[in-house]
Every structure is written in structure tokens, then in C-alpha cells.
Amino acid sequence: MKDGANSGSHNPSEMSGQGARDTSAQLPYISMPIPYTHPGALAGLMALYGIAAPPPETADVLELGCAGGGNIIPLAAQFPRAKFIGVDLSDAHVMAARQRIAALGLKNIEIRKGDIAKLRFSKEKFDYVLCHGVFSWVPTSAQKAILKICTERLTRNGVAAISYNVLPGWHLRNVIRDLAFFHCKKADPPKARADQVRKILAELAASVNTADPYGQVLAHEAKRIAGLPSSYILGEFLSAENTAYYFEEFAGMAAAHRLSYVCEGDLAASLPEYLMPSAAPRIAELAGSDPVLKQQYLDFFTGRTFRRSVLIRSQRAKELRAPPTPDGLRNLNISATLKADAAESSETVSAFKDGRARTVKAKDPAVRLALARLADAYPSMLTLDEMLAPVGTIKAPRDAASEGRVLDVVFKLLASGRANISTTPLRTGRMDQPRPKVWTVARAEAATGQPWVTSRTHHAVALNKGLSHLIKFIDGTRDRPAIAKQLALNLSAGDVKISDFMTGKPVPEGKAPSALDLVQRSLAYLAVNALLEPVP
């Protein structure tokens, strides 16, 4: 794609790349929810830095390069009083997004077809501008247009989120890009070209010496892309445009458009002391008080390849409170992927496991209570007051010092990727509610047969064939026995198989789970992944 050519989007969760215009109809980009772009999460990050962002519940939101609407449509469903506009160049993407919107009956969202470099707005202003998986993969004219739109169309308190490939880490992946361009025949269909890349990379990885750096790069990339969608390979390695930037360059372009960098959408990636503790003192020494240099040296030390940067209008930069402080959590909604660990707990110490089986221990009574409440509520969110509120005989000391200790611990969880924040409250359904109901967006997505659905926390959750079948009956009208009875009928009729629920695991001879057992297991999975709506 040459500079000035039409520019649209790619948008598969963490998949990056802007393919040639003629491939989207043949091989559409996978359009998924992108958690860090959730307006509540972005507003929460702003609160940590002392910036008041617009309320997501009534915000005007623009997504540039929305693909099939997998990110913006669930947001519109979650915030019915907000207004959403998505823009994409591809006819196939726009049509798919509009069909999804019609199926859900949403009235607060519009999908427009357009070239980012040529977009025109009347007097529209936006509180949030989202642009994931587009910036590096479009021509310079479209990149300038993206930043110009942020400058001219963000409200005074508005927030922009832009992702892009970064150097020096991306230099290593240019090896794969060069190989892909050299090896593949342009005349072949898109899917065939992607298959060629997988095959040649696997062959090279099996032949090279993995003891040297070149062999390590090939082996790592061959393993990484083996299971990734063909649309990713086309966009990342076979698109005409894919420009990686040093962070200092990107920050300079943003500054030229009167935009200031705040942090990364994943907070830990902004903080050397959490992302790379061993190097943090040296990074601080090298960068001094310059926040841009700090981030640039962090990229040199980590070799990261991708950023999700959050920007505000430069006129508000003087209001930034940096570094962020735990006290900024005081009025936010918080969830943490914790589970009580009875084996490691005692009368004086409470132990918890996070989502990656790392142990968190607490002796302080207030901290113990707060973490226990977070673990019990997950994936629902709680405020500080809810974490420390006395219930019956369960209570802990409540004063400024104890609150401070709780906030310190929660901030460490957040900065290490074990907690989430939002300015908007979130309550999810529990598996033991009388008539469970999978939320509307997920039920609609499951009905299309796609192997994942969007959770109420704005994450993509994998579904096996059994769950995809069962979800249609978890609509709030049936209790557990009724759902199990329906499933038993479907199993008998051959509409679904027990093996469809097992995700590759064999069914033990003579020990096949009952329909009720399958329902219970499914509800547990749906509940912990925030797919159930709460009981009114």
C-alpha cells in the first residue's frame, strides 16, 4: 500500500497488520474485544494519574479501523446511553458489523465506511478515540490523519488509545517479514500465502542452529505463528505497510499534534520498577526526569515489539500526577484474579493464588479482608469501601493507615497485571443463581458459531462446541435441572456429544459425566469468565 492509498484497519485483539485492500473480503481480520480500550479502564488509568476523564456511561466514542465491530459493538451494548461510531475501509467488515448491530437491536452505534486519511467530521467531538492495530500498518498520510483526528476531535478531557509496533524489538521480526516477501508469490490467494509463510518458517526453524541468535529468532517465530490466524500473517508480514517506531519518534509525532503521552494501556508496561525491576535504577539514572527518555530506555532494556499508548491533549499535561500513586485507586472499581489458598493460609496469614498460580500472602487484618473480598467477588469489581465494609462479625480496623496499606497492595497487584480497574462498576452473575443467563452479546456471538465470545469484562473467552450449543438454553428462563433436561434430550438426539464439552480430553470408559454435571461445569466456566449476567 503506497502513501496516500486507501487505508482501513486490521483489528484482531493482539494481532497487528494492515493487509492489502483486496484481501479483507477473502480473509477478513478477526475482530475481537480489546480490553485496554474499554472506556472504563482508560478512565481508571487517567484517575491514577490525577486526570478526570469523561464518564464512559454517557461518552461519545470513535473507533478508527473497527473491522467487523468485535471491539466496539460489545461496548455499545454495555453502555446504552453512550454513542459509538466505528470507521473501516473494508466493505466486508462494514457489512459484517452492521449485521451484528442489527441482530442485537442496538440504536447507539453507527458503522461508517471510509478511508482514515480522507475522513471528514462535521461538528462531532469524541470523549474517547480508539485506534488499535492500525497506526503501523497504514501509510504516512493515514498516520498523520489519525493524530490530527485526535487533536481536532477529542473533547478537552478526552482520551486516545493508539497501538503500534516499536523498535528496537521489531527489528528481529523484520527478518520474518523479509523472508515472507521473498518466498511468497503475490499471485497466490491470501490463505495460500499465509500457509507458505508457516511452512517455510517451520522448515528453516527445524534446520538452523538454535544455539545462535538467528536460529533462536526463527525457532521462536515459527512456534509463535504456527497457531495464529492467516489474517495475522498477511497483515503483519505480507502487507505493504508495516512501520515500527522508536517510542521517542512516536511521542514526538504526538507532541507535534499537541498530544501528550500518559502511559500504556497495560499499566505495568509503563513502569520499569514492575516490568523490569532489575533495570529500573539504571533506567532512572539514564533518563533522569524525562518521561519520554524513560520509556525509550525501557524499550531498549526489554526489547518489546508492541505498544498500546494512551494520550491526552497537551493542554492537560500539566495536570498529570506522575508517577501514579496507590491513592488514585480510592474511588475506582477493582477486580483481582485471586483465589483463596487454604493450604498456605493460617490463623495469622491469608494466602491467595493469582491467575498464574503465583502466591500472594497478607498478615495485616485489613489487607486480609480486602483480598478475601476480591477473591470471593471475582470477576465482579469492588470499591475500597466494599472491600473493607463490615459484614456481621467479619470486619477489620478501618482508618487512614489501614486503607493506605490496602491500596498499596492492590496497586502492586494492578502494576503486576493481577488486577483490573475501571471507573464504572461491574457486577457479574454467579454460577449458583437460580436461573442463570449468559449476557446478550455472548449469546448472539455463540449463535454465529465463532469459537469465542465477549465477556462482560471485555475479554475474548474461548468456547468448545458443547458450550456453544448449551449457551442458547442459558437465557434466564430455565433453572439448572431444566437446562440439564434440555441438554440430555440433545445428547440423546445426537445434536451434541459429550466429547464436545471435553476440549480434546478423552471421555473415560463408563465414566461419562451426566447432563447435570456438564451443566454445572459449564456454569462454573461461564461464571469465572464473566459471561453470566447478575440476578436483578
Short mmCIF file of C-alpha atoms in Angstrom, two decimals, residues 10-244:
data_model
loop_
_atom_site.label_atom_id
_atom_site.label_comp_id
_atom_site.label_asym_id
_atom_site.label_seq_id
_atom_site.Cartn_x
_atom_site.Cartn_y
_atom_site.Cartn_z
CA HIS A 10 -6.90 -4.67 10.97
CA ASN A 11 -8.14 -5.42 14.40
CA PRO A 12 -7.72 -8.88 15.88
CA SER A 13 -7.13 -8.47 19.65
CA GLU A 14 -3.33 -8.55 19.78
CA MET A 15 -2.94 -9.29 16.09
CA SER A 16 -1.36 -6.50 14.14
CA GLY A 17 -1.24 -5.67 10.47
CA GLN A 18 -2.91 -3.80 7.62
CA GLY A 19 -3.25 -6.13 4.67
CA ALA A 20 -3.78 -5.16 1.07
CA ARG A 21 -7.26 -3.87 0.34
CA ASP A 22 -8.32 -6.88 -1.76
CA THR A 23 -7.74 -9.47 0.96
CA SER A 24 -10.34 -8.43 3.54
CA ALA A 25 -13.27 -9.94 1.65
CA GLN A 26 -11.41 -13.22 1.10
CA LEU A 27 -9.81 -13.39 4.52
CA PRO A 28 -11.43 -10.93 7.00
CA TYR A 29 -9.43 -9.85 10.01
CA ILE A 30 -10.52 -11.44 13.25
CA SER A 31 -12.44 -8.75 15.10
CA MET A 32 -12.25 -9.23 18.86
CA PRO A 33 -12.66 -7.25 22.09
CA ILE A 34 -9.53 -5.35 23.11
CA PRO A 35 -9.61 -5.00 26.92
CA TYR A 36 -7.36 -1.95 27.33
CA THR A 37 -9.59 0.12 25.01
CA HIS A 38 -12.58 -0.19 27.35
CA PRO A 39 -13.51 3.42 28.24
CA GLY A 40 -13.95 2.50 31.91
CA ALA A 41 -10.43 1.06 32.02
CA LEU A 42 -8.98 4.09 30.24
CA ALA A 43 -10.78 6.44 32.63
CA GLY A 44 -9.41 4.37 35.52
CA LEU A 45 -5.86 4.83 34.26
CA MET A 46 -6.45 8.56 33.98
CA ALA A 47 -7.63 8.63 37.60
CA LEU A 48 -4.34 7.06 38.71
CA TYR A 49 -2.52 9.92 37.03
CA GLY A 50 -4.81 12.55 38.53
CA ILE A 51 -6.79 13.26 35.35
CA ALA A 52 -10.60 13.29 35.32
CA ALA A 53 -11.79 11.56 32.15
CA PRO A 54 -15.32 11.72 30.71
CA PRO A 55 -17.84 9.27 32.22
CA PRO A 56 -17.96 6.20 29.95
CA GLU A 57 -21.69 5.74 30.59
CA THR A 58 -22.55 8.82 28.51
CA ALA A 59 -19.41 9.18 26.38
CA ASP A 60 -19.04 9.70 22.65
CA VAL A 61 -16.61 7.06 21.37
CA LEU A 62 -14.87 6.80 17.99
CA GLU A 63 -13.00 3.72 16.79
CA LEU A 64 -10.75 4.13 13.77
CA GLY A 65 -10.32 0.84 11.94
CA CYS A 66 -13.12 -1.04 13.70
CA ALA A 67 -13.01 -4.06 11.35
CA GLY A 68 -16.10 -6.21 11.96
CA GLY A 69 -17.02 -4.36 15.16
CA GLY A 70 -15.78 -7.02 17.57
CA ASN A 71 -14.39 -4.36 19.89
CA ILE A 72 -16.86 -1.50 19.62
CA ILE A 73 -20.17 -3.39 19.41
CA PRO A 74 -19.93 -5.03 22.88
CA LEU A 75 -19.05 -1.60 24.30
CA ALA A 76 -22.19 -0.13 22.75
CA ALA A 77 -24.23 -2.95 24.30
CA GLN A 78 -22.66 -2.31 27.71
CA PHE A 79 -23.22 1.46 27.62
CA PRO A 80 -26.66 2.09 26.08
CA ARG A 81 -26.61 5.82 26.94
CA ALA A 82 -23.25 6.38 25.23
CA LYS A 83 -22.78 6.91 21.49
CA PHE A 84 -20.36 4.95 19.32
CA ILE A 85 -19.04 5.44 15.80
CA GLY A 86 -16.79 2.92 14.08
CA VAL A 87 -14.98 3.53 10.81
CA ASP A 88 -13.46 0.97 8.45
CA LEU A 89 -12.47 0.88 4.80
CA SER A 90 -13.48 -2.71 4.04
CA ASP A 91 -16.95 -3.34 2.62
CA ALA A 92 -16.88 -6.84 4.11
CA HIS A 93 -16.04 -5.54 7.57
CA VAL A 94 -18.64 -2.78 7.48
CA MET A 95 -21.36 -5.16 6.30
CA ALA A 96 -20.49 -7.72 8.98
CA ALA A 97 -20.51 -5.07 11.71
CA ARG A 98 -23.86 -3.67 10.62
CA GLN A 99 -25.39 -7.14 10.57
CA ARG A 100 -24.21 -7.76 14.15
CA ILE A 101 -25.63 -4.43 15.28
CA ALA A 102 -28.99 -5.21 13.68
CA ALA A 103 -29.09 -8.66 15.28
CA LEU A 104 -28.54 -7.10 18.72
CA GLY A 105 -31.00 -4.27 18.08
CA LEU A 106 -28.51 -1.59 19.13
CA LYS A 107 -29.51 2.02 18.44
CA ASN A 108 -26.47 3.86 19.86
CA ILE A 109 -23.85 2.78 17.35
CA GLU A 110 -23.07 3.59 13.73
CA ILE A 111 -20.51 1.96 11.43
CA ARG A 112 -19.22 4.15 8.62
CA LYS A 113 -17.22 3.13 5.58
CA GLY A 114 -14.29 5.43 4.95
CA ASP A 115 -10.61 5.99 4.33
CA ILE A 116 -8.95 7.26 7.52
CA ALA A 117 -6.76 9.63 5.51
CA LYS A 118 -9.85 11.26 3.98
CA LEU A 119 -12.32 11.23 6.87
CA ARG A 120 -14.37 14.34 7.43
CA PHE A 121 -16.43 15.14 10.52
CA SER A 122 -18.89 17.98 10.88
CA LYS A 123 -19.00 19.22 14.44
CA GLU A 124 -18.65 15.82 16.09
CA LYS A 125 -16.42 15.59 19.15
CA PHE A 126 -15.36 12.42 20.94
CA ASP A 127 -14.50 11.63 24.54
CA TYR A 128 -12.55 8.52 23.54
CA VAL A 129 -10.74 7.77 20.29
CA LEU A 130 -9.64 4.15 19.88
CA CYS A 131 -7.19 3.04 17.21
CA HIS A 132 -5.85 -0.47 17.73
CA GLY A 133 -3.82 -2.36 15.14
CA VAL A 134 -3.91 0.41 12.55
CA PHE A 135 -1.18 3.02 13.02
CA SER A 136 1.88 1.00 11.97
CA TRP A 137 0.02 -0.65 9.12
CA VAL A 138 -1.21 2.36 7.15
CA PRO A 139 0.59 4.97 5.03
CA THR A 140 2.10 8.12 6.49
CA SER A 141 -0.88 10.16 5.32
CA ALA A 142 -3.25 8.00 7.37
CA GLN A 143 -0.94 8.11 10.40
CA LYS A 144 -0.98 11.90 10.31
CA ALA A 145 -4.75 11.80 9.89
CA ILE A 146 -5.13 9.60 12.99
CA LEU A 147 -3.19 12.07 15.13
CA LYS A 148 -4.98 15.03 13.55
CA ILE A 149 -8.36 13.48 14.34
CA CYS A 150 -7.26 13.07 17.96
CA THR A 151 -6.14 16.71 18.06
CA GLU A 152 -9.24 18.17 16.45
CA ARG A 153 -11.95 15.79 17.59
CA LEU A 154 -11.08 14.93 21.19
CA THR A 155 -13.05 16.84 23.81
CA ARG A 156 -10.97 18.82 26.29
CA ASN A 157 -10.92 15.90 28.74
CA GLY A 158 -10.79 13.27 26.00
CA VAL A 159 -8.53 10.22 25.88
CA ALA A 160 -6.96 8.46 22.89
CA ALA A 161 -5.55 4.92 22.75
CA ILE A 162 -3.25 4.01 19.84
CA SER A 163 -1.26 0.80 19.32
CA TYR A 164 1.78 0.36 17.07
CA ASN A 165 4.92 -1.72 16.55
CA VAL A 166 8.06 -0.44 18.26
CA LEU A 167 11.80 -0.55 17.83
CA PRO A 168 14.34 -1.85 18.57
CA GLY A 169 12.42 -5.06 19.33
CA TRP A 170 10.64 -5.16 15.98
CA HIS A 171 13.95 -5.30 14.10
CA LEU A 172 14.06 -9.01 14.87
CA ARG A 173 10.66 -9.64 13.28
CA ASN A 174 11.71 -7.82 10.14
CA VAL A 175 13.76 -10.95 9.44
CA ILE A 176 10.49 -12.89 9.14
CA ARG A 177 8.87 -10.13 7.09
CA ASP A 178 11.79 -10.13 4.63
CA LEU A 179 11.58 -13.92 4.34
CA ALA A 180 7.82 -13.79 3.75
CA PHE A 181 8.08 -11.23 0.96
CA PHE A 182 10.92 -13.10 -0.72
CA HIS A 183 9.31 -16.55 -0.55
CA CYS A 184 5.64 -15.94 -1.31
CA LYS A 185 4.12 -15.47 -4.73
CA LYS A 186 1.94 -12.38 -4.94
CA ALA A 187 -0.48 -14.06 -7.34
CA ASP A 188 -1.43 -16.77 -4.89
CA PRO A 189 -4.65 -16.44 -2.83
CA PRO A 190 -4.20 -14.81 0.62
CA LYS A 191 -4.70 -18.04 2.57
CA ALA A 192 -2.12 -19.85 0.41
CA ARG A 193 0.46 -17.12 1.04
CA ALA A 194 -0.06 -17.36 4.79
CA ASP A 195 0.34 -21.14 4.63
CA GLN A 196 3.58 -20.70 2.67
CA VAL A 197 4.98 -18.47 5.43
CA ARG A 198 4.13 -21.02 8.12
CA LYS A 199 5.67 -23.84 6.11
CA ILE A 200 8.96 -22.20 5.14
CA LEU A 201 9.44 -20.82 8.62
CA ALA A 202 8.88 -24.26 10.16
CA GLU A 203 11.36 -25.79 7.72
CA LEU A 204 14.00 -23.19 8.49
CA ALA A 205 13.47 -23.47 12.23
CA ALA A 206 13.97 -27.22 12.03
CA SER A 207 17.23 -26.81 10.14
CA VAL A 208 19.05 -23.88 11.72
CA ASN A 209 21.30 -23.95 14.75
CA THR A 210 19.13 -22.76 17.65
CA ALA A 211 22.25 -22.15 19.71
CA ASP A 212 22.92 -18.95 17.77
CA PRO A 213 20.73 -15.79 17.86
CA TYR A 214 19.45 -16.16 14.28
CA GLY A 215 18.28 -19.71 14.89
CA GLN A 216 16.61 -18.67 18.13
CA VAL A 217 14.64 -15.94 16.37
CA LEU A 218 13.45 -18.31 13.65
CA ALA A 219 12.51 -21.06 16.11
CA HIS A 220 10.62 -18.63 18.35
CA GLU A 221 8.71 -17.02 15.50
CA ALA A 222 7.91 -20.37 13.85
CA LYS A 223 6.37 -21.59 17.09
CA ARG A 224 4.55 -18.29 17.70
CA ILE A 225 2.81 -18.00 14.35
CA ALA A 226 2.04 -21.70 13.88
CA GLY A 227 -1.31 -21.33 15.63
CA LEU A 228 -2.11 -17.73 14.69
CA PRO A 229 -4.77 -16.86 12.10
CA SER A 230 -3.81 -16.40 8.48
CA SER A 231 -5.12 -12.83 8.62
CA TYR A 232 -2.44 -12.04 11.21
CA ILE A 233 0.35 -13.36 8.97
CA LEU A 234 -0.98 -11.39 6.00
CA GLY A 235 -1.23 -8.18 7.96
CA GLU A 236 2.00 -8.42 9.91
CA PHE A 237 4.39 -9.99 7.42
CA LEU A 238 2.90 -9.60 3.94
CA SER A 239 1.26 -6.18 3.99
CA ALA A 240 2.86 -3.37 2.00
CA GLU A 241 2.83 -1.17 5.10
CA ASN A 242 4.30 -2.05 8.48
CA THR A 243 6.32 0.72 10.07
CA ALA A 244 7.74 0.31 13.55
#
